[in-house]
CSV table of C-alpha atoms in Angstrom, one decimal:
chain,number,residue,atom,x,y,z
A,1,MET,CA,66.0,147.6,145.1
A,2,GLU,CA,62.5,147.8,144.1
A,3,ARG,CA,60.6,144.5,144.2
A,4,ILE,CA,58.4,144.2,141.0
A,5,GLU,CA,57.4,140.5,141.1
A,6,HIS,CA,57.0,138.3,144.1
A,7,HIS,CA,56.1,134.5,143.6
A,8,ALA,CA,55.9,131.7,146.4
A,9,SER,CA,58.1,128.8,144.9
A,10,PHE,CA,59.2,125.5,147.0
A,11,ASP,CA,58.7,127.3,150.4
A,12,GLY,CA,60.9,130.2,149.2
A,13,TRP,CA,60.2,133.3,147.1
A,14,GLN,CA,61.1,134.0,143.5
A,15,ASP,CA,61.2,137.7,143.2
A,16,VAL,CA,62.4,140.3,140.5
A,17,TYR,CA,63.7,143.6,141.5
A,18,GLN,CA,65.0,146.6,139.5
A,19,HIS,CA,67.4,149.2,140.3
A,20,GLU,CA,69.3,152.1,139.0
A,21,SER,CA,72.9,150.9,138.1
A,22,THR,CA,75.6,153.5,138.3
A,23,THR,CA,78.0,151.2,136.6
A,24,LEU,CA,75.7,150.6,133.4
A,25,GLY,CA,73.8,154.0,133.6
A,26,CYS,CA,70.4,152.4,133.3
A,27,THR,CA,67.6,150.6,135.1
A,28,MET,CA,68.6,147.0,135.6
A,29,LYS,CA,66.2,143.9,136.4
A,30,VAL,CA,67.4,141.0,138.6
A,31,GLY,CA,65.9,137.7,139.6
A,32,VAL,CA,66.3,136.9,143.1
A,33,TYR,CA,65.4,133.4,144.6
A,34,LEU,CA,65.5,133.2,148.6
A,35,PRO,CA,65.1,129.5,149.5
A,36,PRO,CA,63.0,128.9,152.9
A,37,GLN,CA,66.3,128.5,154.9
A,38,ALA,CA,66.7,132.5,154.4
A,39,GLN,CA,63.9,133.1,156.8
A,40,HIS,CA,66.0,131.8,159.6
A,41,GLY,CA,69.6,133.0,158.6
A,42,LYS,CA,71.9,134.0,155.9
A,43,VAL,CA,72.4,131.7,153.0
A,44,PRO,CA,75.2,131.7,150.2
A,45,VAL,CA,74.5,132.8,146.6
A,46,LEU,CA,74.8,131.4,143.2
A,47,TYR,CA,75.0,134.1,140.5
A,48,TRP,CA,73.7,132.9,137.1
A,49,LEU,CA,74.6,134.8,133.8
A,50,SER,CA,72.4,134.3,130.8
A,51,GLY,CA,73.1,134.1,127.4
A,52,LEU,CA,72.2,136.1,124.1
A,53,THR,CA,68.9,137.7,123.9
A,54,CYS,CA,68.0,136.7,127.2
A,55,THR,CA,66.6,138.7,130.2
A,56,GLU,CA,66.5,137.9,133.7
A,57,GLN,CA,63.3,136.0,133.0
A,58,ASN,CA,64.8,133.1,131.1
A,59,PHE,CA,66.4,131.3,133.8
A,60,ILE,CA,64.0,131.8,136.5
A,61,THR,CA,61.1,130.5,134.3
A,62,LYS,CA,62.4,127.7,132.5
A,63,ALA,CA,65.5,126.2,134.3
A,64,ALA,CA,63.5,124.8,137.3
A,65,VAL,CA,66.5,125.9,139.5
A,66,GLN,CA,64.0,126.7,142.6
A,67,ARG,CA,63.4,123.1,143.5
A,68,TYR,CA,67.4,122.5,143.8
A,69,ALA,CA,68.0,126.0,145.3
A,70,ALA,CA,65.5,125.2,148.2
A,71,GLU,CA,66.8,121.8,148.8
A,72,HIS,CA,70.3,122.9,149.3
A,73,GLY,CA,69.5,126.3,150.9
A,74,ILE,CA,71.1,128.6,148.3
A,75,ALA,CA,69.9,132.1,146.9
A,76,VAL,CA,70.0,132.4,143.2
A,77,VAL,CA,70.7,135.8,141.6
A,78,ALA,CA,69.8,136.1,137.9
A,79,PRO,CA,70.5,139.7,136.4
A,80,ASP,CA,69.3,140.8,132.8
A,81,SER,CA,72.4,140.0,130.3
A,82,SER,CA,73.1,143.5,129.4
A,83,ALA,CA,72.4,147.2,129.9
A,84,ARG,CA,69.0,148.1,128.3
A,85,GLY,CA,66.7,151.0,127.7
A,86,GLU,CA,66.4,154.2,125.9
A,87,GLY,CA,69.8,155.9,125.3
A,88,VAL,CA,71.6,152.6,125.6
A,89,ALA,CA,73.6,151.9,122.4
A,90,ASP,CA,72.2,149.2,120.6
A,91,ASP,CA,72.5,147.2,117.2
A,92,PRO,CA,69.8,145.6,114.9
A,93,ALA,CA,71.6,142.3,115.0
A,94,TYR,CA,70.9,139.7,118.2
A,95,ASP,CA,74.6,139.4,118.8
A,96,LEU,CA,75.4,142.7,119.5
A,97,GLY,CA,74.1,145.7,121.7
A,98,GLN,CA,71.3,145.2,124.1
A,99,GLY,CA,70.9,141.6,125.0
A,100,ALA,CA,74.5,140.8,124.1
A,101,GLY,CA,76.8,142.5,126.4
A,102,PHE,CA,79.3,139.5,126.5
A,103,TYR,CA,80.3,140.3,130.1
A,104,VAL,CA,83.2,142.6,129.2
A,105,ASN,CA,83.8,146.3,129.9
A,106,ALA,CA,83.6,147.9,126.6
A,107,THR,CA,86.3,150.5,125.8
A,108,GLN,CA,85.1,151.7,122.3
A,109,GLU,CA,82.1,154.1,121.3
A,110,PRO,CA,79.4,154.0,121.4
A,111,TRP,CA,79.4,151.1,123.8
A,112,ALA,CA,81.9,152.3,126.7
A,113,ALA,CA,79.1,154.3,128.5
A,114,ASN,CA,76.8,151.6,129.3
A,115,HIS,CA,78.1,148.2,128.4
A,116,ARG,CA,80.1,147.3,131.3
A,117,MET,CA,78.6,144.0,132.6
A,118,TYR,CA,82.0,142.6,133.8
A,119,ASP,CA,82.2,145.3,136.4
A,120,TYR,CA,78.4,145.0,137.3
A,121,VAL,CA,78.5,141.2,137.7
A,122,VAL,CA,81.9,141.4,139.7
A,123,GLN,CA,81.4,144.5,141.8
A,124,GLU,CA,78.0,146.4,141.9
A,125,LEU,CA,75.5,143.4,141.8
A,126,PRO,CA,77.0,141.7,144.5
A,127,ALA,CA,77.4,144.6,146.7
A,128,LEU,CA,73.8,145.4,146.4
A,129,ILE,CA,72.6,141.8,147.0
A,130,GLU,CA,74.9,141.5,150.2
A,131,ALA,CA,73.5,144.9,151.5
A,132,HIS,CA,69.8,144.1,150.9
A,133,PHE,CA,69.2,140.5,151.3
A,134,PRO,CA,69.9,137.9,153.9
A,135,VAL,CA,73.0,136.2,152.2
A,136,THR,CA,76.6,135.6,153.1
A,137,ALA,CA,79.5,136.7,151.1
A,138,GLU,CA,80.1,133.1,150.0
A,139,ARG,CA,79.5,133.1,146.2
A,140,SER,CA,79.5,130.6,143.2
A,141,ILE,CA,78.6,131.6,139.6
A,142,SER,CA,77.2,129.7,136.5
A,143,GLY,CA,75.8,130.6,133.2
A,144,HIS,CA,74.7,129.5,129.8
A,145,SER,CA,76.3,130.0,126.3
A,146,MET,CA,77.6,134.0,126.4
A,147,GLY,CA,76.6,133.8,130.2
A,148,GLY,CA,78.8,130.5,130.4
A,149,HIS,CA,81.8,132.3,129.0
A,150,GLY,CA,81.2,135.3,131.3
A,151,ALA,CA,81.0,132.9,134.4
A,152,LEU,CA,84.0,131.1,133.4
A,153,VAL,CA,86.1,134.4,132.7
A,154,ILE,CA,84.8,136.1,135.8
A,155,ALA,CA,85.8,133.3,138.2
A,156,LEU,CA,89.3,132.7,136.7
A,157,ARG,CA,90.1,136.5,136.8
A,158,ASN,CA,88.7,136.9,140.4
A,159,PRO,CA,90.8,134.2,142.4
A,160,GLY,CA,89.2,133.8,145.7
A,161,ARG,CA,85.9,135.5,145.0
A,162,TYR,CA,83.9,132.5,144.2
A,163,ARG,CA,83.7,129.0,145.7
A,164,SER,CA,82.8,127.3,142.4
A,165,VAL,CA,82.0,127.7,139.0
A,166,SER,CA,80.3,125.9,136.0
A,167,ALA,CA,78.7,126.5,132.8
A,168,PHE,CA,76.3,125.2,130.2
A,169,SER,CA,77.3,125.3,126.4
A,170,PRO,CA,79.9,128.2,126.9
A,171,ILE,CA,81.7,130.2,124.4
A,172,VAL,CA,85.0,128.9,125.7
A,173,ALA,CA,87.3,130.6,123.0
A,174,PRO,CA,85.5,133.9,122.0
A,175,THR,CA,88.9,135.1,120.2
A,176,GLN,CA,88.6,132.3,117.8
A,177,VAL,CA,85.0,132.0,117.0
A,178,PRO,CA,82.5,134.5,115.0
A,179,TRP,CA,80.4,135.6,117.9
A,180,GLY,CA,83.4,136.7,119.7
A,181,HIS,CA,85.2,138.3,116.7
A,182,LYS,CA,82.1,140.6,116.2
A,183,ALA,CA,81.4,141.5,119.9
A,184,PHE,CA,85.1,142.0,120.7
A,185,GLU,CA,86.0,144.1,117.6
A,186,ALA,CA,83.0,146.4,118.6
A,187,TYR,CA,83.5,146.5,122.2
A,188,LEU,CA,87.0,146.2,122.7
A,189,GLY,CA,88.7,147.4,119.6
A,190,SER,CA,91.1,145.7,117.1
A,191,ASP,CA,93.9,144.7,119.5
A,192,ARG,CA,93.6,141.1,119.8
A,193,GLU,CA,95.9,141.0,122.8
A,194,VAL,CA,93.3,142.9,124.8
A,195,TRP,CA,90.6,140.1,123.9
A,196,LYS,CA,92.5,137.6,125.6
A,197,GLN,CA,91.7,138.8,129.0
A,198,TYR,CA,88.0,137.8,128.1
A,199,ASP,CA,88.9,134.4,126.7
A,200,THR,CA,88.6,131.3,129.1
A,201,VAL,CA,91.0,129.2,126.9
A,202,GLU,CA,94.0,131.9,127.1
A,203,LEU,CA,93.2,132.6,130.7
A,204,ILE,CA,93.5,129.0,131.8
A,205,ARG,CA,97.3,129.3,130.6
A,206,THR,CA,98.0,132.0,133.2
A,207,VAL,CA,95.8,131.8,136.2
A,208,GLN,CA,97.1,130.8,139.5
A,209,GLU,CA,94.0,129.5,141.2
A,210,ARG,CA,92.9,126.1,139.9
A,211,LEU,CA,89.1,126.4,140.5
A,212,PRO,CA,87.6,123.2,139.1
A,213,LEU,CA,85.6,123.8,136.0
A,214,LEU,CA,82.1,121.9,135.5
A,215,VAL,CA,80.9,122.3,131.9
A,216,ASP,CA,77.9,120.6,130.3
A,217,GLN,CA,77.9,120.5,126.6
A,218,GLY,CA,75.0,119.0,124.5
A,219,LEU,CA,76.1,117.2,121.2
A,220,GLY,CA,73.0,118.1,119.5
A,221,ASP,CA,73.8,121.8,119.8
A,222,GLU,CA,73.7,123.8,116.5
A,223,PHE,CA,76.3,126.1,117.6
A,224,LEU,CA,78.8,123.3,118.7
A,225,GLU,CA,81.3,123.4,116.2
A,226,SER,CA,81.1,127.1,114.7
A,227,GLN,CA,80.7,128.9,118.0
A,228,LEU,CA,81.5,126.6,121.1
A,229,GLN,CA,84.3,124.4,120.3
A,230,PRO,CA,84.6,122.6,124.1
A,231,ASP,CA,87.4,120.7,122.8
A,232,LEU,CA,89.5,123.9,122.9
A,233,LEU,CA,88.9,124.0,126.5
A,234,ARG,CA,89.7,120.2,127.0
A,235,LYS,CA,93.1,120.7,125.3
A,236,ALA,CA,93.9,123.6,127.3
A,237,CYS,CA,93.2,122.2,130.6
A,238,ASP,CA,95.1,119.1,129.7
A,239,GLU,CA,98.1,121.0,128.7
A,240,THR,CA,98.1,123.1,132.1
A,241,GLY,CA,96.8,120.6,134.4
A,242,HIS,CA,93.7,122.7,135.2
A,243,PRO,CA,90.7,120.5,136.7
A,244,LEU,CA,87.9,120.0,134.5
A,245,THR,CA,84.7,118.0,134.3
A,246,LEU,CA,83.6,118.2,130.6
A,247,ASN,CA,80.3,116.4,130.1
A,248,LEU,CA,79.2,115.7,126.6
A,249,ARG,CA,75.4,114.9,126.3
A,250,PRO,CA,74.3,113.1,123.2
A,251,GLY,CA,71.1,114.4,121.7
A,252,TYR,CA,70.8,117.8,124.0
A,253,ASP,CA,70.5,121.1,122.1
A,254,HIS,CA,71.4,124.6,123.0
A,255,SER,CA,67.9,125.1,124.8
A,256,TYR,CA,66.6,125.5,128.4
A,257,TYR,CA,65.4,121.9,128.0
A,258,PHE,CA,69.2,121.1,128.2
A,259,ILE,CA,69.7,123.2,131.1
A,260,ALA,CA,66.8,121.9,133.0
A,261,SER,CA,67.8,118.3,132.5
A,262,PHE,CA,71.2,118.8,134.3
A,263,ILE,CA,70.7,122.0,136.6
A,264,GLY,CA,70.4,119.6,139.6
A,265,GLU,CA,73.8,118.2,139.1
A,266,HIS,CA,75.3,121.8,138.7
A,267,MET,CA,73.4,122.8,141.9
A,268,ALA,CA,74.8,119.9,143.9
A,269,HIS,CA,78.1,120.8,142.8
A,270,HIS,CA,77.8,124.6,143.7
A,271,ALA,CA,76.2,123.3,147.3
A,272,SER,CA,79.1,121.1,147.9
A,273,ALA,CA,81.5,124.0,147.5
A,274,LEU,CA,79.5,126.6,149.2
A,275,LYS,CA,79.1,124.4,152.3
A,276,ARG,CA,82.7,123.4,152.9
């Protein structure tokens, strides 16, 4: 882990590291915020997954998360949203290829060699973080849009691994919307049964662990009806009895202005679970 940025923030440190990923076959960048409590002992970790086109920079520079991480004594780890670099498969469109990994393990060419963000987030990244930083094995996970989809899917598919999960504007049913159709067809092939393993609404129907879901959605979001459709999540949770807090926020859009407005509530949600 090579540190390439180092910034004092709320008596802690907002750093950026890079490392060679064996899972993704490329150099990855990761934002790591260590709160002041980490100077005296190990702290729990929130993993944040960003959305389409984002890098590790968007969340750490726009969400104002450091204030709340310092208040609650939580490290925040925010990786880039996909494999990147020369030799990594890409596409001219913003919603496929580099910056659009969708937190799946691709099985189709030319994507399979590098686009394995699911394994990176679940396995390689936490192993590195827990080996190199003063953190515990207590984890929570959150994200935005494509990253909200990733956070929900990863938490639901790995019972006991995360203390809590939340999402802003998540793609809750990618098997039913255009973004998901395009990405899953490319990364996973044409078998739609395979797609369901990365679909929150489908997973809710079969999971054994009833980890409560906290979801915030802006009602002024331009992608609300076409890509996000939170009512599908509400319906699935109602049918299965899965605990869900769905906050519909009038006037808020898909931007980091929205995330920054409510990140404090999400951090309190995760702090409560991590400190139990």
